[in-house]
Coordinates of C-alpha atoms in Angstrom, one line a residue:
Chain A
M1 CA 9.1 11.6 -24.4
S2 CA 9.1 12.7 -20.6
V3 CA 8.4 11.2 -17.0
L4 CA 4.5 11.3 -15.7
V5 CA 3.8 11.9 -12.3
V6 CA 0.2 10.8 -9.8
V7 CA 0.2 13.0 -7.5
E8 CA -2.9 12.5 -4.9
C9 CA -4.5 15.9 -3.8
D10 CA -6.7 15.8 -0.2
K11 CA -8.4 18.8 0.7
G12 CA -6.5 20.8 -0.7
E13 CA -3.0 19.7 -0.2
V14 CA -0.9 17.4 -2.5
K15 CA -0.7 14.1 -0.4
K16 CA 2.5 13.7 1.6
S17 CA 4.3 11.1 0.0
S18 CA 2.9 11.6 -3.2
L19 CA 5.6 14.9 -3.1
E20 CA 8.1 12.0 -2.3
V21 CA 6.2 10.3 -5.6
A22 CA 7.3 13.9 -7.4
S23 CA 10.6 14.4 -6.0
Y24 CA 11.2 10.5 -7.7
G25 CA 9.7 10.8 -10.7
A26 CA 11.6 14.5 -11.3
Q27 CA 15.0 12.2 -10.0
V28 CA 14.2 9.6 -13.1
A29 CA 13.5 12.3 -15.6
Q30 CA 16.7 13.7 -14.6
M31 CA 18.3 10.2 -14.8
L32 CA 16.9 10.4 -18.1
G33 CA 17.7 13.5 -19.6
T34 CA 14.5 14.5 -19.6
T35 CA 11.3 16.9 -17.7
A36 CA 8.7 15.5 -15.3
T37 CA 5.4 16.3 -15.5
A38 CA 2.3 15.3 -13.0
V39 CA -0.7 14.6 -13.5
A40 CA -2.8 15.3 -10.1
V41 CA -6.6 13.6 -8.5
G42 CA -8.3 14.9 -6.2
E43 CA -9.3 18.0 -4.8
A44 CA -6.3 20.5 -5.3
T45 CA -5.3 23.9 -4.8
E46 CA -3.9 25.8 -8.4
A47 CA -1.9 27.2 -5.4
N48 CA -0.3 24.3 -4.5
L49 CA 0.1 22.5 -6.9
A50 CA 2.5 24.8 -8.9
A51 CA 4.0 25.0 -6.0
L52 CA 5.0 20.8 -7.4
G53 CA 8.1 23.2 -8.9
E54 CA 9.8 22.3 -5.1
Q55 CA 9.7 18.5 -6.2
G56 CA 11.3 19.3 -9.5
I57 CA 8.0 19.6 -11.9
T58 CA 7.5 21.6 -14.9
K59 CA 4.3 21.1 -15.6
V60 CA 1.0 19.8 -13.8
L61 CA -1.5 18.2 -15.6
F62 CA -5.6 18.1 -13.6
D63 CA -8.7 18.3 -14.3
A64 CA -11.4 19.6 -12.0
E65 CA -14.2 17.6 -12.8
P66 CA -15.8 17.5 -9.3
R67 CA -17.0 13.6 -10.1
L68 CA -13.0 13.3 -9.9
K69 CA -12.8 14.2 -6.6
D70 CA -12.9 11.3 -4.8
F71 CA -11.3 8.0 -5.9
V72 CA -13.5 6.6 -9.0
N73 CA -10.7 3.6 -10.1
G74 CA -12.4 3.5 -13.6
A75 CA -12.2 7.3 -13.9
Y76 CA -8.6 7.8 -12.7
T77 CA -7.5 5.2 -15.0
K78 CA -8.6 6.8 -18.1
L79 CA -7.7 10.3 -17.0
I80 CA -4.2 9.1 -16.1
A81 CA -3.2 6.7 -19.0
A82 CA -4.7 9.9 -21.1
A83 CA -1.9 12.3 -20.2
A84 CA 0.3 9.3 -20.4
D85 CA 0.1 9.8 -24.1
K86 CA -0.5 13.3 -24.6
E87 CA 3.1 13.5 -22.5
Q88 CA 5.0 10.2 -25.0
A89 CA 5.5 9.4 -21.4
K90 CA 8.0 5.8 -20.8
V91 CA 7.9 6.3 -17.3
I92 CA 5.0 7.4 -15.1
V93 CA 5.1 7.3 -11.2
L94 CA 2.5 6.9 -8.5
A95 CA 2.7 5.8 -4.8
N96 CA 2.2 3.1 -3.9
S97 CA -1.2 3.1 -1.6
N98 CA -4.4 1.8 -2.3
I99 CA -5.3 4.5 -4.3
G100 CA -1.9 4.4 -6.5
A101 CA -1.2 0.9 -6.6
S102 CA -5.0 -0.1 -7.9
V103 CA -4.8 2.5 -10.2
G104 CA -1.6 1.3 -11.9
S105 CA -2.2 -2.5 -12.3
R106 CA -4.7 -0.9 -14.2
L107 CA -3.0 0.8 -15.6
A108 CA 0.1 -2.3 -16.9
V109 CA -2.2 -2.9 -18.8
R110 CA -4.3 -0.7 -21.0
L111 CA -0.5 0.9 -21.9
K112 CA 1.4 -2.5 -22.0
A113 CA 3.6 -0.7 -19.5
S114 CA 5.7 -3.3 -16.6
L115 CA 5.1 -2.8 -13.6
A116 CA 6.4 -2.6 -9.8
T117 CA 5.2 -1.9 -7.2
N118 CA 6.1 -1.1 -3.5
V119 CA 9.4 0.4 -4.7
V120 CA 12.1 1.5 -2.2
E121 CA 14.5 2.8 -4.7
L122 CA 15.6 4.8 -7.5
P123 CA 15.6 2.5 -10.7
K124 CA 19.4 1.9 -11.7
T125 CA 19.9 1.4 -15.7
D126 CA 23.1 0.3 -16.5
G127 CA 23.3 -2.5 -19.4
G128 CA 20.1 -0.9 -20.8
Q129 CA 18.4 -3.7 -18.6
F130 CA 15.5 -0.8 -15.5
T131 CA 16.3 -2.6 -12.6
V132 CA 14.8 -1.1 -9.6
K133 CA 14.2 -2.8 -5.8
R134 CA 11.1 -3.3 -4.3
G135 CA 9.9 -5.1 -1.1
A136 CA 9.2 -8.9 -0.5
F137 CA 7.8 -11.3 1.7
S138 CA 5.7 -9.1 3.1
G139 CA 9.1 -6.4 4.7
K140 CA 11.3 -9.7 5.7
A141 CA 13.7 -9.1 2.0
F142 CA 13.7 -6.5 -1.2
A143 CA 13.9 -8.3 -4.8
D144 CA 15.7 -6.0 -7.0
V145 CA 13.8 -6.3 -10.3
T146 CA 14.3 -5.7 -13.8
L147 CA 11.0 -4.5 -16.2
S148 CA 11.0 -5.3 -20.1
G149 CA 8.7 -4.1 -21.0
D150 CA 9.0 -0.3 -23.6
R151 CA 6.7 1.4 -21.2
K152 CA 7.7 1.1 -16.7
I153 CA 5.4 2.2 -14.2
I154 CA 6.8 2.2 -10.9
A155 CA 4.5 2.9 -7.9
V156 CA 6.7 4.2 -4.7
K157 CA 6.5 2.4 -1.2
K158 CA 6.2 6.0 1.0
N159 CA 9.1 7.0 3.4
S160 CA 11.3 5.5 1.5
I161 CA 12.6 9.1 -0.7
E162 CA 12.9 12.3 0.6
A163 CA 10.7 15.0 -1.1
Q164 CA 13.1 17.6 -2.4
H165 CA 13.0 21.8 -1.6
N166 CA 13.9 23.4 -4.7
G167 CA 13.1 26.6 -3.1
G168 CA 11.3 28.9 -5.7
Q169 CA 10.5 27.2 -8.4
T170 CA 6.9 27.0 -9.6
A171 CA 5.6 24.6 -12.4
Q172 CA 3.0 25.4 -15.1
V173 CA -0.4 24.0 -14.2
E174 CA -2.6 23.3 -17.4
S175 CA -6.7 22.2 -17.1
F176 CA -6.4 18.9 -19.0
T177 CA -10.2 16.1 -19.5
A178 CA -10.0 13.1 -20.7
Q179 CA -13.1 11.3 -22.5
L180 CA -14.8 10.4 -19.8
S181 CA -18.0 9.1 -20.1
D182 CA -20.4 7.4 -17.4
A183 CA -19.6 4.8 -17.6
D184 CA -15.8 5.8 -16.2
F185 CA -17.5 5.8 -13.4
A186 CA -19.3 2.2 -12.2
D187 CA -16.5 2.0 -9.5
A188 CA -17.6 6.3 -8.4
P189 CA -17.6 6.3 -4.3
K190 CA -21.8 6.3 -3.0
Q191 CA -19.9 7.7 0.3
V192 CA -16.8 8.0 1.8
I193 CA -15.9 7.6 5.3
M194 CA -13.0 9.4 6.8
Q195 CA -11.8 7.7 10.3
D196 CA -11.1 10.0 12.6
Q197 CA -7.5 10.1 13.8
A198 CA -6.6 11.3 16.9
G199 CA -4.1 14.1 16.2
G200 CA -5.3 13.8 12.5
I201 CA -2.1 11.9 11.6
L202 CA -2.5 9.5 9.4
L203 CA -1.2 5.2 9.6
P204 CA 0.1 5.2 6.7
E205 CA 1.8 8.7 5.9
A206 CA 3.5 9.1 9.4
D207 CA 7.0 10.1 10.4
K208 CA 7.0 8.8 13.8
V209 CA 4.7 6.0 14.5
V210 CA 4.0 4.9 18.5
S211 CA 2.6 1.1 19.0
G212 CA 0.8 -1.3 21.5
G213 CA 0.5 -5.0 22.4
R214 CA -1.0 -7.4 24.5
G215 CA 0.7 -5.8 26.8
M216 CA -0.5 -2.4 27.4
K217 CA -3.2 -4.6 29.3
G218 CA -6.5 -3.0 27.9
P219 CA -7.6 -0.9 25.8
E220 CA -7.9 2.1 28.5
N221 CA -4.8 2.1 29.3
W222 CA -4.1 3.3 25.5
H223 CA -3.9 6.8 26.8
L224 CA -0.3 6.1 27.7
I225 CA 0.5 5.3 23.9
E226 CA -1.8 8.5 22.4
D227 CA -0.3 11.1 25.1
L228 CA 3.3 10.2 23.8
A229 CA 2.2 10.1 20.2
K230 CA 0.3 13.5 21.1
A231 CA 3.4 14.7 22.2
L232 CA 5.6 13.6 19.7
G233 CA 3.6 14.5 16.2
A234 CA 3.5 10.8 15.2
A235 CA 0.6 8.2 14.9
T236 CA -0.7 5.6 17.0
A237 CA -0.8 1.8 15.9
C238 CA -1.4 -1.6 17.4
S239 CA 0.1 -5.7 17.1
K240 CA -2.3 -7.5 15.6
P241 CA -3.3 -9.5 19.1
V242 CA -4.4 -6.4 20.3
S243 CA -7.0 -5.4 16.9
D244 CA -7.3 -9.1 16.4
V245 CA -9.6 -8.1 20.0
D246 CA -11.3 -5.4 19.5
W247 CA -8.8 -3.2 22.2
R248 CA -8.0 -0.8 18.4
P249 CA -9.0 -1.3 15.0
H250 CA -8.3 -3.4 12.6
H251 CA -7.2 -0.3 10.4
E252 CA -4.1 0.1 12.6
H253 CA -2.7 -3.3 13.0
V254 CA 1.1 -3.7 12.1
G255 CA 2.2 -6.6 10.7
Q256 CA 2.3 -9.0 7.8
T257 CA -1.1 -9.7 7.4
G258 CA -1.3 -5.8 8.1
I259 CA -0.5 -2.9 7.2
T260 CA 3.3 -2.3 6.5
V261 CA 5.1 0.5 7.7
S262 CA 8.2 2.8 7.0
P263 CA 8.5 5.5 9.8
N264 CA 11.2 7.5 10.6
L265 CA 10.6 6.3 14.0
Y266 CA 8.9 2.9 15.7
I267 CA 8.1 2.1 18.9
A268 CA 7.0 -0.2 20.7
C269 CA 5.6 -0.9 24.0
G270 CA 4.9 -3.9 25.3
I271 CA 4.4 -5.5 21.9
S272 CA 7.4 -8.8 22.1
G273 CA 8.0 -9.0 18.8
A274 CA 6.3 -12.2 16.6
I275 CA 8.4 -12.1 13.5
Q276 CA 5.0 -12.0 11.1
H277 CA 5.1 -8.4 13.7
L278 CA 8.6 -7.5 12.2
A279 CA 7.3 -8.6 8.3
G280 CA 5.6 -4.9 8.9
V281 CA 8.4 -2.5 10.7
N282 CA 11.6 -3.5 9.9
S283 CA 11.5 -0.9 6.9
S284 CA 11.9 1.7 9.7
K285 CA 15.1 3.7 10.3
V286 CA 15.1 3.9 13.5
I287 CA 13.0 1.1 16.5
V288 CA 12.3 1.5 20.7
V289 CA 11.5 -1.5 22.4
I290 CA 9.9 -1.0 25.5
N291 CA 9.2 -3.8 26.8
K292 CA 9.6 -5.5 30.9
D293 CA 11.0 -9.2 29.8
P294 CA 14.7 -8.4 28.7
E295 CA 14.1 -11.9 26.1
A296 CA 11.4 -10.7 24.1
P297 CA 12.1 -11.2 20.7
F298 CA 11.5 -7.4 19.7
F299 CA 15.2 -6.2 21.5
K300 CA 17.2 -7.6 18.6
A301 CA 15.6 -5.9 16.1
A302 CA 15.0 -2.4 17.7
D303 CA 18.0 0.6 18.0
Y304 CA 17.2 1.4 21.2
G305 CA 15.6 -0.3 24.1
I306 CA 14.4 0.0 27.5
V307 CA 14.0 -2.9 30.1
G308 CA 10.8 -1.8 32.3
D309 CA 7.2 -1.6 32.9
V310 CA 5.0 0.2 30.4
F311 CA 3.8 1.8 32.8
E312 CA 6.2 3.2 34.2
V313 CA 8.2 4.5 30.5
L314 CA 5.4 6.0 28.5
P315 CA 4.5 9.0 31.3
K316 CA 8.4 9.6 31.4
L317 CA 8.9 9.0 28.1
T318 CA 6.0 11.4 27.4
Q319 CA 6.7 14.1 29.6
A320 CA 10.3 14.1 28.5
V321 CA 8.8 15.1 25.2
K322 CA 7.5 18.0 26.4
E323 CA 10.6 19.2 28.0
L324 CA 12.5 19.6 24.7
G325 CA 9.8 22.2 24.2
Chain B
M1 CA -24.3 -16.7 -9.2
K2 CA -20.8 -18.4 -10.2
F3 CA -18.2 -16.9 -7.7
L4 CA -14.6 -17.5 -8.8
V5 CA -12.1 -17.4 -5.5
C6 CA -8.1 -16.8 -7.0
I7 CA -6.3 -19.0 -4.3
S8 CA -1.9 -18.1 -4.3
N9 CA 0.8 -20.6 -2.4
V10 CA 2.6 -18.6 -0.2
P11 CA 4.9 -19.5 2.7
D12 CA 3.3 -19.5 5.9
T13 CA 4.1 -16.6 8.5
T14 CA 6.0 -18.3 10.9
T15 CA 8.5 -19.2 7.6
K16 CA 12.1 -17.0 8.0
I17 CA 13.4 -16.4 4.8
T18 CA 16.1 -17.7 2.8
F19 CA 17.0 -17.4 -0.6
T20 CA 19.2 -19.8 -3.8
P21 CA 22.9 -19.5 -3.4
D22 CA 22.9 -17.6 -6.6
N23 CA 19.9 -15.5 -4.6
K24 CA 17.3 -16.0 -7.1
E25 CA 14.3 -18.1 -6.1
F26 CA 13.3 -18.2 -2.7
N27 CA 14.7 -21.2 -1.6
K28 CA 11.4 -23.8 -0.6
A29 CA 13.6 -26.6 1.4
G30 CA 12.0 -27.5 4.3
V31 CA 9.2 -24.3 4.0
Q32 CA 5.6 -25.0 5.1
F33 CA 2.8 -23.8 2.4
V34 CA -0.2 -22.2 3.5
I35 CA -3.3 -20.2 0.9
N36 CA -2.1 -17.0 1.5
P37 CA -4.2 -15.8 4.3
W38 CA -5.5 -12.3 2.5
D39 CA -7.0 -14.7 0.3
E40 CA -8.6 -17.0 2.7
Y41 CA -10.6 -13.9 3.3
A42 CA -11.9 -14.0 0.0
L43 CA -12.5 -18.0 -0.3
T44 CA -14.7 -17.6 3.2
R45 CA -17.0 -14.8 2.1
A46 CA -17.6 -16.0 -1.4
I47 CA -18.8 -19.4 0.0
E48 CA -20.9 -17.3 2.6
L49 CA -22.4 -15.8 -0.2
K50 CA -23.5 -18.7 -1.9
E51 CA -25.2 -20.0 1.2
A52 CA -26.7 -16.6 1.2
Q53 CA -27.9 -17.1 -1.6
G54 CA -29.1 -20.7 -2.0
S55 CA -28.2 -21.6 -5.0
G56 CA -24.8 -21.0 -7.1
T57 CA -20.5 -22.7 -7.0
V58 CA -17.6 -21.1 -5.7
T59 CA -14.4 -22.6 -7.8
V60 CA -11.0 -21.8 -7.0
L61 CA -8.3 -21.1 -8.9
N62 CA -4.5 -21.7 -8.7
V63 CA -1.9 -20.5 -10.9
G64 CA 0.7 -22.9 -9.5
E65 CA 3.2 -26.5 -10.1
A66 CA 1.5 -29.8 -8.9
D67 CA 3.0 -29.3 -5.3
T68 CA 0.3 -26.4 -4.9
E69 CA -2.7 -29.3 -4.9
P70 CA -2.5 -29.8 -1.2
N71 CA -3.5 -26.4 -0.8
I72 CA -6.6 -26.5 -3.4
R73 CA -7.6 -29.8 -2.0
K74 CA -8.0 -27.4 1.8
A75 CA -9.8 -24.8 -0.2
L76 CA -12.7 -28.2 -1.2
A77 CA -12.4 -29.3 2.3
I78 CA -12.8 -25.5 3.4
G79 CA -16.4 -25.5 0.8
A80 CA -15.2 -25.0 -2.8
D81 CA -17.2 -26.4 -4.7
D82 CA -15.0 -27.7 -7.9
A83 CA -10.5 -26.4 -9.4
I84 CA -8.4 -25.2 -11.5
R85 CA -4.9 -25.2 -11.2
V86 CA -3.5 -23.4 -14.0
N87 CA -0.3 -26.0 -14.5
A88 CA 2.7 -23.0 -14.8
A89 CA 4.6 -21.5 -11.8
P90 CA 3.4 -18.1 -11.8
K91 CA 6.0 -16.0 -12.7
D92 CA 5.1 -12.1 -12.2
A93 CA 1.7 -10.8 -11.5
W94 CA 1.0 -10.1 -14.9
F95 CA 1.4 -13.9 -16.4
V96 CA -1.0 -14.8 -13.2
A97 CA -3.3 -12.1 -14.8
Q98 CA -3.5 -13.5 -18.2
Q99 CA -4.7 -17.6 -16.5
I100 CA -7.6 -15.7 -14.4
A101 CA -8.8 -13.1 -16.4
H102 CA -8.8 -16.2 -19.5
Y103 CA -10.5 -19.0 -17.3
A104 CA -13.1 -16.5 -15.8
K105 CA -14.3 -15.5 -18.9
E106 CA -14.1 -19.4 -20.7
G107 CA -16.3 -20.0 -18.0
G108 CA -18.6 -17.5 -17.2
Y109 CA -18.3 -16.1 -13.3
E110 CA -19.8 -13.5 -12.8
V111 CA -17.5 -12.4 -9.2
I112 CA -14.0 -12.6 -8.8
L113 CA -11.9 -12.5 -5.6
M114 CA -8.7 -12.8 -4.1
G115 CA -7.1 -11.6 -1.7
K116 CA -5.9 -8.2 -0.8
E117 CA -2.5 -9.3 -2.3
S118 CA 0.5 -12.5 -1.5
I119 CA 2.3 -12.2 1.8
D120 CA 5.2 -13.4 -0.3
Y121 CA 5.2 -10.7 -4.0
N122 CA 3.6 -8.2 -2.3
G123 CA 2.3 -6.5 -5.5
F124 CA -1.0 -6.0 -5.3
Q125 CA -1.4 -5.4 -8.4
V126 CA -3.3 -8.8 -9.7
H127 CA -6.8 -7.1 -9.5
G128 CA -6.8 -4.8 -11.1
M129 CA -5.3 -6.8 -14.7
V130 CA -7.5 -9.3 -14.3
G131 CA -10.2 -5.6 -14.1
E132 CA -8.7 -4.0 -17.3
L133 CA -8.3 -7.6 -19.3
L134 CA -11.5 -8.3 -18.7
G135 CA -13.3 -4.5 -19.0
I136 CA -14.8 -4.6 -15.8
P137 CA -14.9 -3.1 -12.5
T138 CA -12.3 -3.4 -9.8
V139 CA -12.7 -2.5 -5.9
A140 CA -9.3 -3.2 -4.1
P141 CA -8.5 -3.5 -1.2
A142 CA -12.0 -4.5 0.1
M143 CA -13.8 -4.5 3.9
K144 CA -16.7 -5.4 3.0
L145 CA -18.8 -6.9 -0.1
D146 CA -22.1 -7.3 0.1
M147 CA -24.4 -9.0 -3.0
S148 CA -28.0 -8.1 -3.5
G149 CA -29.8 -9.4 -6.7
N150 CA -26.9 -8.2 -9.0
T151 CA -25.6 -5.5 -7.4
A152 CA -22.8 -5.5 -4.4
T153 CA -22.1 -3.2 -2.2
L154 CA -18.4 -3.3 -1.0
E155 CA -16.6 -1.2 1.5
R156 CA -12.7 0.2 0.2
E157 CA -9.7 1.0 1.9
I158 CA -8.5 4.5 1.1
E159 CA -5.9 5.6 3.3
G160 CA -7.3 7.4 6.2
G161 CA -10.4 6.5 5.2
K162 CA -13.1 4.5 3.0
E163 CA -15.6 4.2 0.5
I164 CA -19.0 2.7 0.1
V165 CA -19.2 1.4 -3.7
E166 CA -21.9 -0.2 -5.3
V167 CA -21.2 -2.3 -8.2
A168 CA -23.0 -4.5 -10.7
A169 CA -21.5 -7.9 -11.6
P170 CA -19.4 -8.9 -13.5
F171 CA -16.7 -7.5 -10.9
V172 CA -13.3 -8.2 -8.9
A173 CA -12.4 -7.4 -5.9
S174 CA -9.0 -8.8 -3.4
C175 CA -10.3 -8.9 -0.2
Q176 CA -8.9 -8.1 3.5
Q177 CA -10.2 -8.1 7.1
P178 CA -13.0 -7.3 9.0
M179 CA -14.8 -8.9 5.6
C180 CA -15.7 -12.1 7.9
E181 CA -13.5 -14.6 9.5
P182 CA -12.6 -16.9 7.8
R183 CA -13.2 -20.5 8.0
I184 CA -10.8 -23.8 9.0
P185 CA -11.4 -27.9 7.2
N186 CA -14.2 -29.7 9.4
M187 CA -13.9 -33.3 9.2
R188 CA -17.3 -34.0 6.3
G189 CA -15.3 -31.4 4.8
I190 CA -11.5 -32.6 4.5
M191 CA -13.6 -35.8 3.2
T192 CA -15.7 -34.4 0.9
A193 CA -12.9 -32.4 -0.8
R194 CA -11.3 -36.0 -2.2
T195 CA -14.0 -36.6 -4.6
K196 CA -14.4 -32.2 -5.7
P197 CA -13.4 -32.1 -8.9
L198 CA -10.5 -30.8 -9.7
K199 CA -9.1 -29.7 -13.7
V200 CA -5.9 -29.4 -14.6
V201 CA -5.2 -26.4 -17.5
E202 CA -2.5 -25.1 -19.7
A203 CA -1.3 -21.6 -19.6
V204 CA -2.7 -19.3 -22.2
G205 CA -1.1 -16.6 -22.7
E206 CA 2.6 -13.8 -23.6
G207 CA 5.0 -14.4 -20.5
A208 CA 6.1 -12.1 -17.5
A209 CA 6.8 -8.9 -18.0
T210 CA 9.2 -8.3 -15.4
A211 CA 11.7 -11.0 -13.9
V212 CA 14.0 -11.2 -10.2
A213 CA 17.2 -10.3 -11.3
E214 CA 18.1 -10.5 -7.2
Y215 CA 16.8 -11.0 -3.9
Q216 CA 18.6 -9.4 -0.3
L217 CA 18.0 -9.8 2.8
P218 CA 17.2 -6.5 4.6
P219 CA 20.4 -5.3 6.6
K220 CA 21.2 -6.3 10.3
K221 CA 20.9 -4.1 13.1
Q222 CA 23.4 -3.2 14.9
G223 CA 22.4 -4.3 17.8
V224 CA 20.2 -2.6 20.8
K225 CA 21.5 -0.2 23.2
L226 CA 19.6 0.4 26.1
I227 CA 18.6 2.7 28.5
D228 CA 17.6 2.1 32.0
A229 CA 14.1 2.6 33.1
A230 CA 14.8 4.5 35.9
N231 CA 16.1 6.7 33.4
A232 CA 13.3 6.2 31.2
G233 CA 14.1 10.7 29.5
E234 CA 17.5 10.0 28.1
L235 CA 16.0 8.2 25.3
I236 CA 13.9 11.0 23.6
K237 CA 17.5 12.9 24.5
L238 CA 19.1 10.1 22.0
L239 CA 16.3 9.8 19.9
R240 CA 16.8 13.8 18.9
N241 CA 21.2 14.0 19.6
E242 CA 22.5 11.5 18.6
A243 CA 19.7 9.3 15.8
K244 CA 17.9 12.5 15.6
V245 CA 14.8 11.3 14.4
I246 CA 12.0 13.6 16.4

């Protein structure tokens, strides 16, 4: 019996959300009195996989098959299922990413496992029950969910668990392969197109987010958002009305029908705070609201607020960040 | 081509979420239910593709008790040809996936579409489970879907970008924007929807694999600390020294 952690890699690096997943898996392994093994997918380097020892992983399985560099649901599912069987894994932990959760749902059927996605805390194992807390109602609530299957799969929401650094430990990297056939690559991509990200920070992975609403008055003013984001090392985002009128691309739309973020810092500029938008951001640790309307509902959900004109306030904030050094 | 579109019945996006006193169930009292907004992309795109092909059918499937029928009728009014309601409360993703897989197989559907996830449970699970049960590819979440003969070209969103994927039917896709502009029912649609076939069938398969022990609301915020706009730079100092987030 062991815990299997699925680690997503990109351009050789282990994704930040996967470092969190590795820490989560290692802690679950400790609770269950066993060890945590990782299976890596994507483009990885041996050195970066060995460094998962820092997060408490003892062994990493990796298949260097070139067709596995890009996400293929069928092949990833088969590879991870084979790793789970090899390690006799009772608990499988993945990131609640498009990749992780897509694979997780197929794996649940293949391994006859109970699956919980969008999980925000370590499991509780009192009284023989295995219970996890997950986000529900698009960020408006949480649910404690009991997983009844003999095997459990947990998809951990980004930024819910801090990645630990134990210092100096390295994991043993083993080459591993499953019997992959062409049929497993039925959904292999013909082409992969990555977005141009301002400053290279992806919104779903970001620690800090600067977001703009209709109060920004037009796409030509977005440099004010981008300047502050760049100074902070933050990703940029927007509200639904902004993406609806194409001021910004839809993948920046945060809210109930966009993406849900949970950064350490969310700065909302000229966003009134409709309930659908709040649903997408209210698990952020610190929320700052800048709005000229003191009655904007967003102030009720905020930790810090500035009642003022975004066009005056934003440059001051950018300047103040630069002065911090 | 035979399209199957799976729809969920969910609380309207403006709903203030509350629970029953034991915190075990969502409190439905006074709540307006709608077709899950993500499912509307699947429904409209299926109708558009059927129209472009000039033949075929769009069937909607819902796992729910009789109170979901107004929204099933709405889907028929938007343009689906017929509907199946599996007469059971949707206990969890595994339970729902078994129903969809069973009736999809029985009806010989070639393209199975649904929304990315439901806005109430936010599982993002059903598509993969259905694909695995039927042994066919899943593309999730899909931002674009085009068909040429038996082959579909899809854009699958991945973190930071997208993949262009080509699969042959049968397949499952979970849909999201900007796939299409979801349609709303027109008067003629509403009139014809009344007489379109809505078949009620019984649930099959195993029970649920998970159970909700308790719901909770997020902790309330302590209250906002306001900073004077003239002295906006003060905020940055607070974020560093007090909140310790920068």
